[in-house]
mmCIF file of C-alpha atoms in Angstrom:
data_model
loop_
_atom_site.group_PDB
_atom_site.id
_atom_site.type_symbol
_atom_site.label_atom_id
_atom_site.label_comp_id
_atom_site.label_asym_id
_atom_site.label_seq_id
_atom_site.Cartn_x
_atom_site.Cartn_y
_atom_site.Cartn_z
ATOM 1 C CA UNK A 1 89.553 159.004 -10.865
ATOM 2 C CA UNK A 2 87.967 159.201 -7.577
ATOM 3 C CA UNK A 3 84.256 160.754 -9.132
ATOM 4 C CA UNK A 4 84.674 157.721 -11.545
ATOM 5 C CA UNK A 5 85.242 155.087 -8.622
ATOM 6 C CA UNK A 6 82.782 156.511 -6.428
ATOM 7 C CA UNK A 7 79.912 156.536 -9.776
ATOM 8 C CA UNK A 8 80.855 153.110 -10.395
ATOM 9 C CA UNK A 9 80.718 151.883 -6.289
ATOM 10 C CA UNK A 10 76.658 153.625 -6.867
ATOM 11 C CA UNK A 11 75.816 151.865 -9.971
ATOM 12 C CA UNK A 12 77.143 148.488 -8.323
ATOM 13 C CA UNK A 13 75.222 149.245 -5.076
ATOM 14 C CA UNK A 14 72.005 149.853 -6.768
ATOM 15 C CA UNK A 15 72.674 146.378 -8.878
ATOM 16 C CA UNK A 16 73.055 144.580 -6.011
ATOM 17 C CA UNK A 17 69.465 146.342 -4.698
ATOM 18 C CA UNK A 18 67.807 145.568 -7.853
ATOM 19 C CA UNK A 19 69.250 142.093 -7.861
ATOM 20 C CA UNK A 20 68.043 141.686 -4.049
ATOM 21 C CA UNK A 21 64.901 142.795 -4.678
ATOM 22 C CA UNK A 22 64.111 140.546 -7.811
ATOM 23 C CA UNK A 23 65.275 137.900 -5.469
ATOM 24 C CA UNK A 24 62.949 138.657 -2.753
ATOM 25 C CA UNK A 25 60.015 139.279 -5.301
ATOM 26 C CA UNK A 26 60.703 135.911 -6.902
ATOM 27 C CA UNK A 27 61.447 134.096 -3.269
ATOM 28 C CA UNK A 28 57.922 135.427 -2.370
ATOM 29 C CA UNK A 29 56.276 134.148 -5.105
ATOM 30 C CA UNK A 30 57.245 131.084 -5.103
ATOM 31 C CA UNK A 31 56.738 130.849 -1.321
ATOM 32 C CA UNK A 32 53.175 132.507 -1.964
ATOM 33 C CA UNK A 33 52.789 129.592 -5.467
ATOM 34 C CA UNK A 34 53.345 126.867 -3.324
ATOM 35 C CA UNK A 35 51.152 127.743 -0.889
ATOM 36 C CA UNK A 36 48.461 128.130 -2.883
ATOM 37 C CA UNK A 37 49.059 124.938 -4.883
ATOM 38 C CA UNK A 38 49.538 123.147 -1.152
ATOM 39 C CA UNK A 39 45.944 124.679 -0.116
ATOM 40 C CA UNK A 40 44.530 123.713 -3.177
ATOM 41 C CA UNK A 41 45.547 119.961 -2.838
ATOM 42 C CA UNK A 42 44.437 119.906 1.109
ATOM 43 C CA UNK A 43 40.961 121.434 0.251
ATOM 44 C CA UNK A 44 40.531 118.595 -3.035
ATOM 45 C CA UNK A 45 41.475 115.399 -0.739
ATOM 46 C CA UNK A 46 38.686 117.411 1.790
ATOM 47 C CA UNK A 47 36.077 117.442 -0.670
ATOM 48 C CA UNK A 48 36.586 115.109 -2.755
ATOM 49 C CA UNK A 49 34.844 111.458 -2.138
ATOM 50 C CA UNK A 50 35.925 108.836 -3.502
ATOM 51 C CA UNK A 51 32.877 107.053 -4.657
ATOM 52 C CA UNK A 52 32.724 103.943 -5.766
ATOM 53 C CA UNK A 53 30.528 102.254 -8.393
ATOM 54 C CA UNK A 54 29.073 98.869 -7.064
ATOM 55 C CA UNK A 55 30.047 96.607 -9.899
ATOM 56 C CA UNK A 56 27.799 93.809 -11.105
ATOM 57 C CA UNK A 57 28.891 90.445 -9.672
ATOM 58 C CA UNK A 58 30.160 88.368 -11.968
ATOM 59 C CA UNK A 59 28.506 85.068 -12.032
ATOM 60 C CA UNK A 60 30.710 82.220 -13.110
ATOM 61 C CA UNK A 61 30.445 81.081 -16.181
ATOM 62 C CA UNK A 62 28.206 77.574 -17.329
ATOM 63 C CA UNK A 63 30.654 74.789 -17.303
ATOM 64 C CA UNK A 64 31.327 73.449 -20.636
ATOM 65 C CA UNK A 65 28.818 71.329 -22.321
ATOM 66 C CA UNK A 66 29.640 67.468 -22.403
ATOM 67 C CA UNK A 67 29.388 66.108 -25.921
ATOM 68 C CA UNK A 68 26.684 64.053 -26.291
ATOM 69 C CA UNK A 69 27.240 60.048 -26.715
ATOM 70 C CA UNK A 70 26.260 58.631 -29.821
ATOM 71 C CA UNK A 71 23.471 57.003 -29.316
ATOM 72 C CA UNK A 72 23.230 52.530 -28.915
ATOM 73 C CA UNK A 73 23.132 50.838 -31.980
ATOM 74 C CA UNK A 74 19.429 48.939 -31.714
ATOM 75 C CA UNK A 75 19.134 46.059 -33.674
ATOM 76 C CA UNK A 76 15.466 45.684 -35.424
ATOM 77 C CA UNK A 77 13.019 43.900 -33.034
ATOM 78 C CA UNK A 78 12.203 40.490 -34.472
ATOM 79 C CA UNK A 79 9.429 40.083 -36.419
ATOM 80 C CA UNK A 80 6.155 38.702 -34.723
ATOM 81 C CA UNK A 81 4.073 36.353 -35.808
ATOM 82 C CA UNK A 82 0.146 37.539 -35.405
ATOM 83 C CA UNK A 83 -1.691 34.838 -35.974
ATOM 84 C CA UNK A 84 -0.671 32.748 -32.452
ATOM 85 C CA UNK A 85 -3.134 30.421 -31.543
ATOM 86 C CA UNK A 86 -4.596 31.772 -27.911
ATOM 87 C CA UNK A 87 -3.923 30.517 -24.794
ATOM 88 C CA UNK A 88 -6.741 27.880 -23.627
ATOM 89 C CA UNK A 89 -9.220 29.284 -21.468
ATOM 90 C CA UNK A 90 -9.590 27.710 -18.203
ATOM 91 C CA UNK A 91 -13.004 27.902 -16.269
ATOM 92 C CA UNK A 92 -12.372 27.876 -12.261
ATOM 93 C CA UNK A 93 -15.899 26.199 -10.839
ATOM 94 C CA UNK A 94 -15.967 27.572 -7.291
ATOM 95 C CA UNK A 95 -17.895 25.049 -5.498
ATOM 96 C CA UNK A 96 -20.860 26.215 -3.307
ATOM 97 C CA UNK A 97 -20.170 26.295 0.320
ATOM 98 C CA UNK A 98 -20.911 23.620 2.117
ATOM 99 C CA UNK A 99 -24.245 23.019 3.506
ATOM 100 C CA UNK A 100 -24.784 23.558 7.195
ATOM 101 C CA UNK A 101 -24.832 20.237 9.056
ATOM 102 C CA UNK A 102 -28.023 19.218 10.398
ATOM 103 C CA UNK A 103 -28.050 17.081 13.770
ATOM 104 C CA UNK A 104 -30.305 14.180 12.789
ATOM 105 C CA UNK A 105 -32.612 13.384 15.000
ATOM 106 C CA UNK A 106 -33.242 9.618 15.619
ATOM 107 C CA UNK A 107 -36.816 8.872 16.029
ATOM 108 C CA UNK A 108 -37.699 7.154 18.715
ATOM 109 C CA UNK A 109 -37.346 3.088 18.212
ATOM 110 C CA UNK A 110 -40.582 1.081 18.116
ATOM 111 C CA UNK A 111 -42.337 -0.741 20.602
ATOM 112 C CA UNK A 112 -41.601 -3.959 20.647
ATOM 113 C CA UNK A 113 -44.321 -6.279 19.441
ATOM 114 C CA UNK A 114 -45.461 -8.977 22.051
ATOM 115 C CA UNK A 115 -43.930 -12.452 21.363
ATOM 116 C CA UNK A 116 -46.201 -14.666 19.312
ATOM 117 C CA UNK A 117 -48.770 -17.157 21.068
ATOM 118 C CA UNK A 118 -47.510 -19.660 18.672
ATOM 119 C CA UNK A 119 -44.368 -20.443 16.724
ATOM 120 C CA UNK A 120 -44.279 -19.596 13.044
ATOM 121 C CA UNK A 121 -43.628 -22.435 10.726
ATOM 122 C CA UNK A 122 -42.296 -22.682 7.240
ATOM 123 C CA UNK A 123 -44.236 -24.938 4.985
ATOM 124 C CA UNK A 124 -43.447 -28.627 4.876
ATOM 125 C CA UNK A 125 -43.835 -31.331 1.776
ATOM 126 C CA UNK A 126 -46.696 -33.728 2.247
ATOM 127 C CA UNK A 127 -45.458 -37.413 0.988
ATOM 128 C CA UNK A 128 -41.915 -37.889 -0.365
ATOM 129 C CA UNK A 129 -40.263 -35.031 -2.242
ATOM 130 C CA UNK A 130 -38.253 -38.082 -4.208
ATOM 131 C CA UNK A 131 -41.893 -39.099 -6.175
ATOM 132 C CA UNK A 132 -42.127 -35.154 -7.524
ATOM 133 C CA UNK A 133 -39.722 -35.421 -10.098
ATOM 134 C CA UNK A 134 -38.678 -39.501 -11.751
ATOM 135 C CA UNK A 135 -36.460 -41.202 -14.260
ATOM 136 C CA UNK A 136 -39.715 -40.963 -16.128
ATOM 137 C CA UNK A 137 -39.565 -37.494 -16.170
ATOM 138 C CA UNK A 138 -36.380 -37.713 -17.999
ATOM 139 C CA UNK A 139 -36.181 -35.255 -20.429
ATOM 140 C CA UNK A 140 -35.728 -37.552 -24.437
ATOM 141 C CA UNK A 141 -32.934 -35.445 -25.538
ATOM 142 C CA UNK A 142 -31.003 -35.173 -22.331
ATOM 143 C CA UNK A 143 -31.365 -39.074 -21.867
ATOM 144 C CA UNK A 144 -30.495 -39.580 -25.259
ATOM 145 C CA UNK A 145 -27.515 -37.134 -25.092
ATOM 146 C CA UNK A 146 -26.511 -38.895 -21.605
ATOM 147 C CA UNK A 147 -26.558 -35.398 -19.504
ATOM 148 C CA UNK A 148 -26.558 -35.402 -16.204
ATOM 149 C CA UNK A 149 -26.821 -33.412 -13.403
ATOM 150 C CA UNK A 150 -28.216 -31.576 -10.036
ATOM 151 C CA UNK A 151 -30.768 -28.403 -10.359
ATOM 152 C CA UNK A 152 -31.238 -26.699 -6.934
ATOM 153 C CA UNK A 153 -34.585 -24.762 -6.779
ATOM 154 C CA UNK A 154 -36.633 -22.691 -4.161
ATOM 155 C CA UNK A 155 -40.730 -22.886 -4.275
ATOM 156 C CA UNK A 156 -43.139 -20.457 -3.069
ATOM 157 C CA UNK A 157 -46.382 -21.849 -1.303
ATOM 158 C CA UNK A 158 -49.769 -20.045 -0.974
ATOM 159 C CA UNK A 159 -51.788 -20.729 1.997
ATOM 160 C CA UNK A 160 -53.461 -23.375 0.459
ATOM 161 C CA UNK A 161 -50.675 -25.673 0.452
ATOM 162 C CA UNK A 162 -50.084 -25.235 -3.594
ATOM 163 C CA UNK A 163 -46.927 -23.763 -5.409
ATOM 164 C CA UNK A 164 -47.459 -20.489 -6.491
ATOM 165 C CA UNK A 165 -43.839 -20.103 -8.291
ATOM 166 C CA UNK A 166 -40.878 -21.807 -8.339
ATOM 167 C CA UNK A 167 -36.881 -20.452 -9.198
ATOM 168 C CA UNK A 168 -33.362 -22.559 -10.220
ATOM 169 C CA UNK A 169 -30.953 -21.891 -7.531
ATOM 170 C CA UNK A 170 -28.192 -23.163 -9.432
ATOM 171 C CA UNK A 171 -28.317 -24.858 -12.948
ATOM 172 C CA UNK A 172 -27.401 -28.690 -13.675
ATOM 173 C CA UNK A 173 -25.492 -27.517 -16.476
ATOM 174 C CA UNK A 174 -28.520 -28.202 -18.939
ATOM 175 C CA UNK A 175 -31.643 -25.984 -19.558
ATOM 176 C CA UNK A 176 -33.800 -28.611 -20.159
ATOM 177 C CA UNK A 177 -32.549 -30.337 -16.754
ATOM 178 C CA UNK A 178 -33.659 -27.025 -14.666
ATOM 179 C CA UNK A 179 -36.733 -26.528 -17.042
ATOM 180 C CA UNK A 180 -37.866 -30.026 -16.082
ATOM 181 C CA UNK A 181 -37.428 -29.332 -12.342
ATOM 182 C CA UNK A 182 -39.496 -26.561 -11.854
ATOM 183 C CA UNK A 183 -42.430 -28.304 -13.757
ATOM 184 C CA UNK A 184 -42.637 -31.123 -12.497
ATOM 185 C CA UNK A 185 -42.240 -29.776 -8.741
ATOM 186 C CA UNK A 186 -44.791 -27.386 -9.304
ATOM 187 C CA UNK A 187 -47.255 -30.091 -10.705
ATOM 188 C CA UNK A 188 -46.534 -32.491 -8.110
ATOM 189 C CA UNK A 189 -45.589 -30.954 -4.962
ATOM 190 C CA UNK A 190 -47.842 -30.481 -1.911
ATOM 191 C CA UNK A 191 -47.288 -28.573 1.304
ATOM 192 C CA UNK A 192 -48.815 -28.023 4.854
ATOM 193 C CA UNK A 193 -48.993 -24.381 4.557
ATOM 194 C CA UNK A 194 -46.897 -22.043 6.863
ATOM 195 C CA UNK A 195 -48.316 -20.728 10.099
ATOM 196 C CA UNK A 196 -48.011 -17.054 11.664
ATOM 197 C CA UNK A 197 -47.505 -16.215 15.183
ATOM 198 C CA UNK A 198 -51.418 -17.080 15.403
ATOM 199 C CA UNK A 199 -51.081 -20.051 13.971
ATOM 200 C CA UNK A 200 -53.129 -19.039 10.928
ATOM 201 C CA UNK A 201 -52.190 -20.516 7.562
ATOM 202 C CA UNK A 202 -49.767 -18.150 5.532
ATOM 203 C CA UNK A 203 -47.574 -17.706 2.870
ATOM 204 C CA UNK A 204 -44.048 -19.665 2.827
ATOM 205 C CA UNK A 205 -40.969 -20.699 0.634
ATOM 206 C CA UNK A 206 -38.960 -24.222 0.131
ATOM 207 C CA UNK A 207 -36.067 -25.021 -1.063
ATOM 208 C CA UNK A 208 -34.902 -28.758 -1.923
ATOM 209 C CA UNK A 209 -32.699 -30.011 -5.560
ATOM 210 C CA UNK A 210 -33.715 -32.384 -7.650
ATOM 211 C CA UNK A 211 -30.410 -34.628 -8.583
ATOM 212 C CA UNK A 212 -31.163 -36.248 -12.658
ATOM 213 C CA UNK A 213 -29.178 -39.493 -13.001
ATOM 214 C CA UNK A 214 -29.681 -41.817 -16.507
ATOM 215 C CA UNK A 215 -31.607 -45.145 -14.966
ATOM 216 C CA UNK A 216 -29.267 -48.113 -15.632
ATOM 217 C CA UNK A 217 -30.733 -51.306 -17.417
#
């Protein structure tokens, strides 16, 4: 009994050795496993880099398109009548310019003549004026048609004295009258010529009337 307690006590011994050293062999592996995995992991953060890509900005995208607006609603344009008569044409004359003013310069004024030795004269009737035209003179119609009346008249004398023309001032009213008048006055009539400033015969004028009145019975 004691051989067999004594060859069981070995057998447990060397279990326990066995057993032990498993557990050591095992303890050191895993010890040595982790290790390694714990080197590993230090030396891949080391030399690894974290790179990173640049990425593309984004732009932002197009705002949304409006929908268009319908377009107005034009109404036809009214119809046009071509054949308008055109406008009048209106001509602006633009006046000349003025003229430049001129001084104007008086001439000098005239001598004076010298004052006449003698004092003109205007012609003057020789005998009475009354005998140049008469009731005898009467023209027949005018008598006959009882018209009376005055005639003015105005003579022109020559330097002879004699009548050289003879004009109606203002009418009687009757042609015949005023022709009468003249002709007679420039049949009858005689003048002392006019004088100049020399007292030299010259030309004059005279004026009288000759007043035709119906003789009574």
């Amino acid at each position: 009994m004691a051989y067999a307690d004594q060859e069981m006590s070995g057998n447990r011994i060397a279990s326990f050795v066995v057993v032990a050293l498993l557990h050591v062999v095992v303890g050191y592996a895993l010890v040595t496993g982790l290790a390694y995995e714990a080197v590993q992991q230090v030396v891949k953060k080391v030399t690894t880099v974290d790179i990173k890509k640049d990425e593309p900005k984004k732009e932002p995208p197009p705002p949304p398109k409006k929908a268009a607006a319908p377009p107005p609603i034009v109404a036809p344009p009214p119809k046009i009548n071509v054949n308008v008569t055109p406008p009048p044409v209106q001509t602006v004359v633009t006046p000349p310019p003025a003229a430049p003013v001129v001084p104007i310069i008086a001439p000098p004024a005239p001598v004076a003549p010298p004052p006449p030795r003698v004092q003109p004269k205007q012609p003057t009737p020789k005998g009475n004026p009354a005998n140049w035209a008469t009731t005898n003179d009467y023209p027949t119609r005018a008598l006959r048609e009882e018209r009376e009346g005055t005639t003015s008249f105005r003579v022109s004398v020559g330097p002879d004295g004699r009548v050289t023309g003879c004009t109606v001032t203002s009418s009687s009213g009757s042609p015949d009258l005023d022709e009468a008048t003249c002709s007679n006055v420039t049949r009858r009539a005689r003048f002392n010529p006019a004088t100049d400033g020399e007292g030299q015969p010259t030309s004059g004028s005279y004026s009288n009337r000759v007043r035709w009145v119906i003789p009574k019975d």
